[in-house]
Coordinates of C-alpha atoms and ligand atoms in Angstrom, one line a residue:
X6 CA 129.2 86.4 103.0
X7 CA 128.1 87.0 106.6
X8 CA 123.7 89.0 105.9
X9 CA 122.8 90.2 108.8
X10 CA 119.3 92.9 109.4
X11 CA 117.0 93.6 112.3
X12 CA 113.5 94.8 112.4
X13 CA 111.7 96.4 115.7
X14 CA 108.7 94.3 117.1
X15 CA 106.5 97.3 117.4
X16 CA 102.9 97.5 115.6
X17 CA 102.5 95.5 112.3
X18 CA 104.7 94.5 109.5
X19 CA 103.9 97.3 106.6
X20 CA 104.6 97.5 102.9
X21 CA 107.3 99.8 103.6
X22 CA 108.8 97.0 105.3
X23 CA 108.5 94.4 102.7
X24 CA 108.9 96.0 100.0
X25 CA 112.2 97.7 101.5
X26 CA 113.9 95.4 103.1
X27 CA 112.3 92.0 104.0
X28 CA 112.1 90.8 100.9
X29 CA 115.4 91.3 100.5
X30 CA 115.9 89.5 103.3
X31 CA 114.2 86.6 101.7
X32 CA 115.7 87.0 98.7
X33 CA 119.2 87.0 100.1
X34 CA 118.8 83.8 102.0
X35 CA 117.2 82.2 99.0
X36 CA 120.5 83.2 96.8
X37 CA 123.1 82.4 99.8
X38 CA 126.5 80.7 98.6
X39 CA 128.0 77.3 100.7
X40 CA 129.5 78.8 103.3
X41 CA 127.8 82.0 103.9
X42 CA 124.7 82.8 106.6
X43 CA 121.8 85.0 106.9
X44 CA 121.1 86.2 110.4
X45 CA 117.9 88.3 111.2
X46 CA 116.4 89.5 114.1
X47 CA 113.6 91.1 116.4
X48 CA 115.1 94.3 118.1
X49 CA 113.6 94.1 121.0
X50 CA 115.7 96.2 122.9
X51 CA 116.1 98.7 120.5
X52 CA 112.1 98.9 121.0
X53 CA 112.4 100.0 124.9
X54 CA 114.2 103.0 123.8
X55 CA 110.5 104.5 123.6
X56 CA 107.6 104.5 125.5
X57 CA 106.1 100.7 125.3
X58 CA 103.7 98.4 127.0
X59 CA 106.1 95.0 127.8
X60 CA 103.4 93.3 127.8
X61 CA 103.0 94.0 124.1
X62 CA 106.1 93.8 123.2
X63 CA 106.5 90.3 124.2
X64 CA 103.2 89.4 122.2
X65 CA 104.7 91.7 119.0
X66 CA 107.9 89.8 119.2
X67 CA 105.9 86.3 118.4
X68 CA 103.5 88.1 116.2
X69 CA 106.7 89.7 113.7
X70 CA 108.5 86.2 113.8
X71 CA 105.2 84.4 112.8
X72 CA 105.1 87.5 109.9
X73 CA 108.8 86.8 109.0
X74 CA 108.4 83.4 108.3
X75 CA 105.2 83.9 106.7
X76 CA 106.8 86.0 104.2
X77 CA 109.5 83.3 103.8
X78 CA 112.4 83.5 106.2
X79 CA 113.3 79.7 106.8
X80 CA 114.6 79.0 110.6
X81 CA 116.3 76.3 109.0
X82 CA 118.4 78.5 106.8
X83 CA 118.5 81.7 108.5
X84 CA 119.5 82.3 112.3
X85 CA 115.9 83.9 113.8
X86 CA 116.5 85.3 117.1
X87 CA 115.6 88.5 119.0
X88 CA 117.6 90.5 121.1
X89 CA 117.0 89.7 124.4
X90 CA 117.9 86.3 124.1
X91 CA 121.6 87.3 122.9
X92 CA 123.1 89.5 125.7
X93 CA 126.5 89.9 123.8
X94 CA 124.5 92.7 121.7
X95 CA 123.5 94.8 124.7
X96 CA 127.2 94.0 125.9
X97 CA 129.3 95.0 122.4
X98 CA 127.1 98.1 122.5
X99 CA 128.6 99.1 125.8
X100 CA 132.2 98.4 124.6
X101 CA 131.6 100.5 121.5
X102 CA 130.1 103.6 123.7
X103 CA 134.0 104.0 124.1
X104 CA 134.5 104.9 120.6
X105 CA 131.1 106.4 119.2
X106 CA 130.9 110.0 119.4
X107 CA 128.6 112.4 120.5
X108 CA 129.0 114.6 117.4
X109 CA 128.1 111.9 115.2
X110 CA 124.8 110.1 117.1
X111 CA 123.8 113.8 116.9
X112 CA 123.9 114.3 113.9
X113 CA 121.4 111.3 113.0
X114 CA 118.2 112.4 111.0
X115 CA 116.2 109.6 113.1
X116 CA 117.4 111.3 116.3
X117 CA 116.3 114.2 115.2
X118 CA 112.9 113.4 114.0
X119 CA 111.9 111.4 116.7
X120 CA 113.2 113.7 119.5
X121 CA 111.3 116.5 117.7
X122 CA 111.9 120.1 119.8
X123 CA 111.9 117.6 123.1
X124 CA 115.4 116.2 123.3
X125 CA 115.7 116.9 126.9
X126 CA 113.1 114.4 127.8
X127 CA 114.1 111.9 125.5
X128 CA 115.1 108.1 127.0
X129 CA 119.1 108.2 126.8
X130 CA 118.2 104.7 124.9
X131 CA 116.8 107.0 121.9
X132 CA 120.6 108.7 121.5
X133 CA 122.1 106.1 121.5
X134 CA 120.2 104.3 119.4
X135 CA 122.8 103.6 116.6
X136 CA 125.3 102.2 119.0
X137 CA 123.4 99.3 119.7
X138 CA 122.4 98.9 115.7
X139 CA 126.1 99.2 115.0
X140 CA 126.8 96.3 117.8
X141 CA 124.2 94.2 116.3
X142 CA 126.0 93.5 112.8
X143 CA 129.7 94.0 113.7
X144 CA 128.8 91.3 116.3
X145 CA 128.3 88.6 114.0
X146 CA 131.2 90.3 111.2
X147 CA 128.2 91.5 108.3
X148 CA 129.5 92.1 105.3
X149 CA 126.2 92.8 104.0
X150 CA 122.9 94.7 105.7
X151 CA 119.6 94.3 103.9
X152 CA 117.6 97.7 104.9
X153 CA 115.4 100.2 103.3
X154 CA 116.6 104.1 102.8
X155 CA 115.9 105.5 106.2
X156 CA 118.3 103.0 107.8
X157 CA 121.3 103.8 105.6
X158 CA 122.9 106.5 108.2
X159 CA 122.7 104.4 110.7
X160 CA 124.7 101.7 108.8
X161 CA 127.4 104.7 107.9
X162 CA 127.9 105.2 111.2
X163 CA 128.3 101.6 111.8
X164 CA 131.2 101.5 109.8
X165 CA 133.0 105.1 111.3
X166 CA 132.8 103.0 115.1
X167 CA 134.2 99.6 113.5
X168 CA 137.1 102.0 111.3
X169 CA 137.6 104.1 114.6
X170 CA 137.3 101.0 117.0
X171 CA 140.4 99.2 114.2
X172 CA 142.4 102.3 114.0
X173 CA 142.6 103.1 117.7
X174 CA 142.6 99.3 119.2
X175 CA 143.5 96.6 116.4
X176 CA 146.8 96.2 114.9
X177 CA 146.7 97.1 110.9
X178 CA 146.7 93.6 109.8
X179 CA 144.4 92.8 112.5
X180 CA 141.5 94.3 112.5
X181 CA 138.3 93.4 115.1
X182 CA 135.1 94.5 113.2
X183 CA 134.7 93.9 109.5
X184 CA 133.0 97.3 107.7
X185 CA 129.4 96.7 106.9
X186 CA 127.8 97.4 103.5
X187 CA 124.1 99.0 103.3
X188 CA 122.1 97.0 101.0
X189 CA 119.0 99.0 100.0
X190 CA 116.6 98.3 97.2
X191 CA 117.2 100.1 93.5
X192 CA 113.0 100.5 93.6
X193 CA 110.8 100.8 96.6
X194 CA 113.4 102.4 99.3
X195 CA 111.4 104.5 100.5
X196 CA 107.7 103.6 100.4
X197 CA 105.6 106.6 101.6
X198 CA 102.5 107.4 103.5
X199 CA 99.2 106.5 101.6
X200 CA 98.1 109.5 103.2
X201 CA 101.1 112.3 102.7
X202 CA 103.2 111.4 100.0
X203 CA 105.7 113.5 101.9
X204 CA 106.4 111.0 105.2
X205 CA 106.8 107.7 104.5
X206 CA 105.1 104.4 105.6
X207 CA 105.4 103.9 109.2
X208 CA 104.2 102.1 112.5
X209 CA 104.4 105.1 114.3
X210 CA 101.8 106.9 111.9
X211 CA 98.2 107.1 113.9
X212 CA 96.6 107.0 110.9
X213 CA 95.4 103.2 110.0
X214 CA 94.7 104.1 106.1
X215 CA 98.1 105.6 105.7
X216 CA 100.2 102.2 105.6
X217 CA 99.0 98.6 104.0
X218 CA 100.1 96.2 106.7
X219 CA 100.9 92.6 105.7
X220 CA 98.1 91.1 107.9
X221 CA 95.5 93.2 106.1
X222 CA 92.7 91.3 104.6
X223 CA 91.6 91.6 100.7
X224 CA 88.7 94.0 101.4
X225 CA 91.4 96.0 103.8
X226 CA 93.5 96.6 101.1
X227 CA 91.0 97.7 98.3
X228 CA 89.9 100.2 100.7
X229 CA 93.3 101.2 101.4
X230 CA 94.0 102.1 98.0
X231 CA 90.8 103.4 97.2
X232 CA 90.9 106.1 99.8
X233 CA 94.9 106.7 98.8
X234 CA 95.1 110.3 98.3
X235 CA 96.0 111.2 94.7
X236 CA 95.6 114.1 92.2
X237 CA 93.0 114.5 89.4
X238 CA 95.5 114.4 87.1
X239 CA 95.8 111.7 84.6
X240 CA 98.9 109.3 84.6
X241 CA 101.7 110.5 82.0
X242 CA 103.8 108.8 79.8
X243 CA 106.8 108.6 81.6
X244 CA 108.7 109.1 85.5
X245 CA 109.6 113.0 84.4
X246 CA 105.9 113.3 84.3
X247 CA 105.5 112.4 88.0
X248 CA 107.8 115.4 89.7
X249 CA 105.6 117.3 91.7
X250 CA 103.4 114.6 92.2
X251 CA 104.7 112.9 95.3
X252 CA 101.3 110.6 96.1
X253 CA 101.0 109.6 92.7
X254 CA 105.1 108.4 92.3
X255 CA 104.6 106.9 95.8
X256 CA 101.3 104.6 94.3
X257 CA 103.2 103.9 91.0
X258 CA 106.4 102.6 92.7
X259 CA 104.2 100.5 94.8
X260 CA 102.6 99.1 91.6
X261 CA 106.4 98.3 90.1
X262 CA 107.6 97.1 93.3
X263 CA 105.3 94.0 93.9
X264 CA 104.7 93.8 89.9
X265 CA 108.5 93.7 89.5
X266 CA 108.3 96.5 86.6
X267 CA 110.3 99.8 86.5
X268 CA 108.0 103.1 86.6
X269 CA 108.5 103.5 83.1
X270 CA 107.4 100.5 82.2
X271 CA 104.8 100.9 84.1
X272 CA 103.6 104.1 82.9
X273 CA 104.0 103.1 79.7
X274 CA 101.0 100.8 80.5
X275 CA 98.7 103.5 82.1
X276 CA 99.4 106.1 80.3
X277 CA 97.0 109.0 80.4
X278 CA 94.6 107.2 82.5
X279 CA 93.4 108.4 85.8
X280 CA 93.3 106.9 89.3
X281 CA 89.6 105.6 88.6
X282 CA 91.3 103.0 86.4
X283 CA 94.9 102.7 88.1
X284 CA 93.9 101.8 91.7
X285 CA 91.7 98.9 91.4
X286 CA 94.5 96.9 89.4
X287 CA 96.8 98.5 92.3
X288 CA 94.3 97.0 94.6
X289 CA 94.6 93.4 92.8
X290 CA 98.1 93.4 92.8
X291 CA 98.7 94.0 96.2
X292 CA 96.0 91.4 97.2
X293 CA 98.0 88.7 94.8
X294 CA 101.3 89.6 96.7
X295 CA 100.3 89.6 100.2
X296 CA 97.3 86.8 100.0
X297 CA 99.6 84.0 100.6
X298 CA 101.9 85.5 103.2
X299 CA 98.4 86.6 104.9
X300 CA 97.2 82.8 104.8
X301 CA 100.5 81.4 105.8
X302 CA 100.8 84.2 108.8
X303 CA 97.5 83.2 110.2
X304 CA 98.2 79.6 110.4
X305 CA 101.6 80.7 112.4
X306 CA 100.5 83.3 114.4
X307 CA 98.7 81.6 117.6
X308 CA 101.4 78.7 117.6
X309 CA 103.4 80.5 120.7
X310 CA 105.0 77.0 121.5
X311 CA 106.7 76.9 118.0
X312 CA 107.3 80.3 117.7
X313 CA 109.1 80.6 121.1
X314 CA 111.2 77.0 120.2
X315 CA 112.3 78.9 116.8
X316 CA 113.8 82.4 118.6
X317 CA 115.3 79.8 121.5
X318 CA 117.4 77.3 118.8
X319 CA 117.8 80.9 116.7
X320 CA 119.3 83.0 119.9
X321 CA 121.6 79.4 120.9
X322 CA 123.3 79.7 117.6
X323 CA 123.5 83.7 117.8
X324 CA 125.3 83.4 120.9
X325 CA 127.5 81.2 119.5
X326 CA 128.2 83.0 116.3
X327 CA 129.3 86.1 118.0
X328 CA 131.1 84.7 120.9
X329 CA 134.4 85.2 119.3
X330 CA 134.1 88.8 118.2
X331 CA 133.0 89.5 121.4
X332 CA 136.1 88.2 123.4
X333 CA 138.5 89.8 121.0
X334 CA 136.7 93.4 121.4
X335 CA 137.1 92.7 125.4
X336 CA 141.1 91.9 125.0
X337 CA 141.6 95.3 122.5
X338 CA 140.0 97.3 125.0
X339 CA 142.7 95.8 127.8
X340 CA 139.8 94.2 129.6
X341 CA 139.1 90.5 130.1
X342 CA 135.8 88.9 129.2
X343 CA 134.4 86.8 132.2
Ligands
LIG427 P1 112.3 99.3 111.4 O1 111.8 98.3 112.3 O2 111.8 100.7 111.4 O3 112.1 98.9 109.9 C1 112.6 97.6 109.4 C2 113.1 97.7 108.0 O4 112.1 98.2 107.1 C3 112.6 99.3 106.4 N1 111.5 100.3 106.2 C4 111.2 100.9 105.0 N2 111.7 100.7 103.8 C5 111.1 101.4 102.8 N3 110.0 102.3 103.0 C6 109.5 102.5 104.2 N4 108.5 103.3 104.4 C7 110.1 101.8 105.3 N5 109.8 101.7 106.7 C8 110.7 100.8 107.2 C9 113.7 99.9 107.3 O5 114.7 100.6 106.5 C10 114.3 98.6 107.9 O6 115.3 98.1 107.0 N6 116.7 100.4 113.5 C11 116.0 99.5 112.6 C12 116.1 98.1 113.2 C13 117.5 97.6 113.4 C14 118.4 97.2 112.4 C15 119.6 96.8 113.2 C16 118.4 97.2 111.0 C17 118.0 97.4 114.6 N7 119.3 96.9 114.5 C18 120.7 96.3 112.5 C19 119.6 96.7 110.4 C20 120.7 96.3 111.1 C21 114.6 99.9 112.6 O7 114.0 100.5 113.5 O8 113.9 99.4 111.5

C-alpha cells in the first residue's frame, strides 16, 4: 500500500481542505499496514503555474507544513517533502509529455475554469497541469490518492498516461507505472463557498468570509458562520428536504463532517428549526475541531529551522523512493538516465 497526495502552498489551509482530503491523509497514515507508506507533499511547482510572489511561496511552503503537522501528519511516519526539493517530479513529467495528449489535458474542468475565456494568455504550466500531478504519484508507484472531488479528473487522467505509457513502452508482464486509485471522502467532497453555495471552498476566492481557514481563531469562526448565507426556511426532517437549498446542505454537511454524523442523522436532530438555532452549535463545533490544530499550528509556525530540517530528511527519502521508477521510465523510452 504505497498513499501518496499533494496540496498547493498557496493562501491558507481551508475546511474544504480538511474536511476533503487531509484528514484523510491523517487518517490513512494513522491505519497504515507494516510494510506500506504515506507520502505527502507541498506542490510547489505546480503553484508557479499562476501568477505568484516567490517570495511568498517560500514563506507558504513552511507555513502549510507547520498546518499539516498541526493537523497530524507525523514526519516520522509519513515522507513530508515539497516539490522542489525532488527534481525526479519535474523530470518524470517531462518523460510523460511524450504520452499525454492534448485532447485529454483539454478536456480538464480545472483547465477550463481557471483559463476562463483567456486561454491564450494562460502560463503553458496551467495546461499542463495534470501532467505533473500524474508524475507526482506514478513516481513513487501510489496505489492509493487521498483527494477531495475536484481532484478526481485529474487522478483519471493519471491512470490513461500510466495505461498508455504500459501499453506503448512496457512489456505485458512488465509494466512501469502502477494505476492510481482516487480516494475521496463518502461525506464532505465537496465543501462549498460560505458565501455561494454554488462554488466551493477555495483559496482563490477574494472573499475572506466565504471559506473557514484552519488558522482562524474562535471569534473568526463564530462570525464566519454567523454571516453564512442561508434561507429563512426552517431545517426539514430529512436530506430530500434540502434540494434546492444548496447553502443550507453545504452548512449541514459541514455540521456531519467534523461531528462525524450522516445528514440524516443530523437533521433528524434539527428538525424544523431555523438557522437562529443551527449555526451557533455549527459555530461550537467547528471551534472544538480546529481549536487544537489552531494551538498546535501556532507553536510550529515560526520554527523555520525545524520546519526546513523536516522537508530536507522528507525530500532525501523522496528522492530515494522514486529513484527506481524513474530509471526504468528513462530505459522504456530508449534513453539513458545520467
Ligand atoms: P489543492 O491544493 O487545491 O487542494 C488540496 C486538497 O484539498 C481538496 N479540496 C477540497 N475538498 C473538498 N471541498 C473543497 N472545497 C476542497 N478544496 C480543495 C482537493 O481536492 C485536494 O485533495 N492539484 C492539487 C494538488 C496536487 C495533487 C497532486 C493532489 C498536486 N499533485 C498529486 C493529489 C495528487 C491541488 O491543487 O489541490
Amino acid at each position: 500500500m504505497r498513499v501518496v497526495s499533494g496540496i498547493q502552498p498557496t493562501g491558507n489551509l481551508h475546511l474544504g481542505n480538511y474536511l476533503g482530503a487531509i484528514r484523510n491523509w491523517v487518517r490513512m497514515q494513522d491505519s497504515m499496514p507494516e510494510g506500506g507508506q504515506c507520502l505527502y507533499f507541498l506542490a510547489d511547482l505546480h503553484a508557479i503555474s499562476q501568477p505568484h510572489n516567490p517570495a511568498e511561496l517560500r514563506a507558504a511552503t513552511l507555513e502549510m507544513t507547520a498546518a499539516l503537522v498541526a493537523c497530524g501528519i507525523d514526519p516520522d511516519r509519513s515522507i513530508l517533502f515539497n516539490q522542489a526539493q525532488v527534481p525526479a517530479h519535474a523530470e518524470l513529467q517531462w518523460l510523460l509529455n511524450g504520452t499525454a495528449r492534448m485532447g485529454w489535458l483539454n478536456r480538464m474542468t480545472q483547465w477550463k475554469d481557471k483559463a476562463g475565456k483567456n486561454r491564450e494568455g494562460q502560463s503553458v504550466a496551467l495546461f499542463t497541469y495534470p501532467v505533473l500531478q500524474a508524475a507526482d504519484v506514478l513516481l513513487y508507484q501510489a496505489t492509493q490518492v487521498p483527494v477531495g472531488e475536484d481532484q478526481k479528473q485529474h487522478l483519471e487522467l493519471a491512470r490513461d498516461i500510466a495505461q498508455k505509457f504500459n501499453n506503448d513502452f512496457c512489456a505485458d508482464d512488465a509494466p512501469v507505472f502502477t494505476l492510481p486509485e482516487p480516494i475521496v471522502p463518502l461525506e464532505a467532497a465537496r465543501i462549498m463557498s460560505l458565501r455561494d453555495g454554488s462554488a466551493k471552498m477555495s483559496k482563490s476566492d477574494p472573499s475572506e468570509m466565504s471559506r473557514i481557514n484552519l488558522i482562524d481563531d474562535a471569534d473568526t469562526i463564530m462570525q464566519k458562520v454567523r454571516k453564512a448565507k442561508t434561507d429563512p426556511q426552517p431545517l426539514p426532517g430529512e436530506a430530500a428536504g434540502l434540494a434546492g437549498r444548496a447553502e443550507a446542505l453545504n452548512l449541514v454537511t459541514i455540521f456531519g463532517a467534523v461531528t462525524g454524523q450522516p445528514v440524516d442523522q443530523v437533521l433528524s436532530q434539527f428538525a424544523g428549526q431555523g438557522f437562529g438555532a443551527f449555526k451557533p452549535a455549527l459555530a461550537e463545533a467547528l471551534v472544538e475541531t480546529l481549536g487544537p490544530i489552531n494551538t498546535r499550528f501556532r507553536a510550529l509556525r515560526d520554527d523555520r529551522e525545524a520546519l526546513d530540517a523536516i522537508l530536507a530528511r522528507g525530500a532525501a527519502r523522496a528522492r530515494d523512493m522514486g529513484g527506481a521508477t524513474l530509471t526504468a521510465t528513462y530505459q522504456a523510452l530508449g534513453l539513458v538516465r545520467g
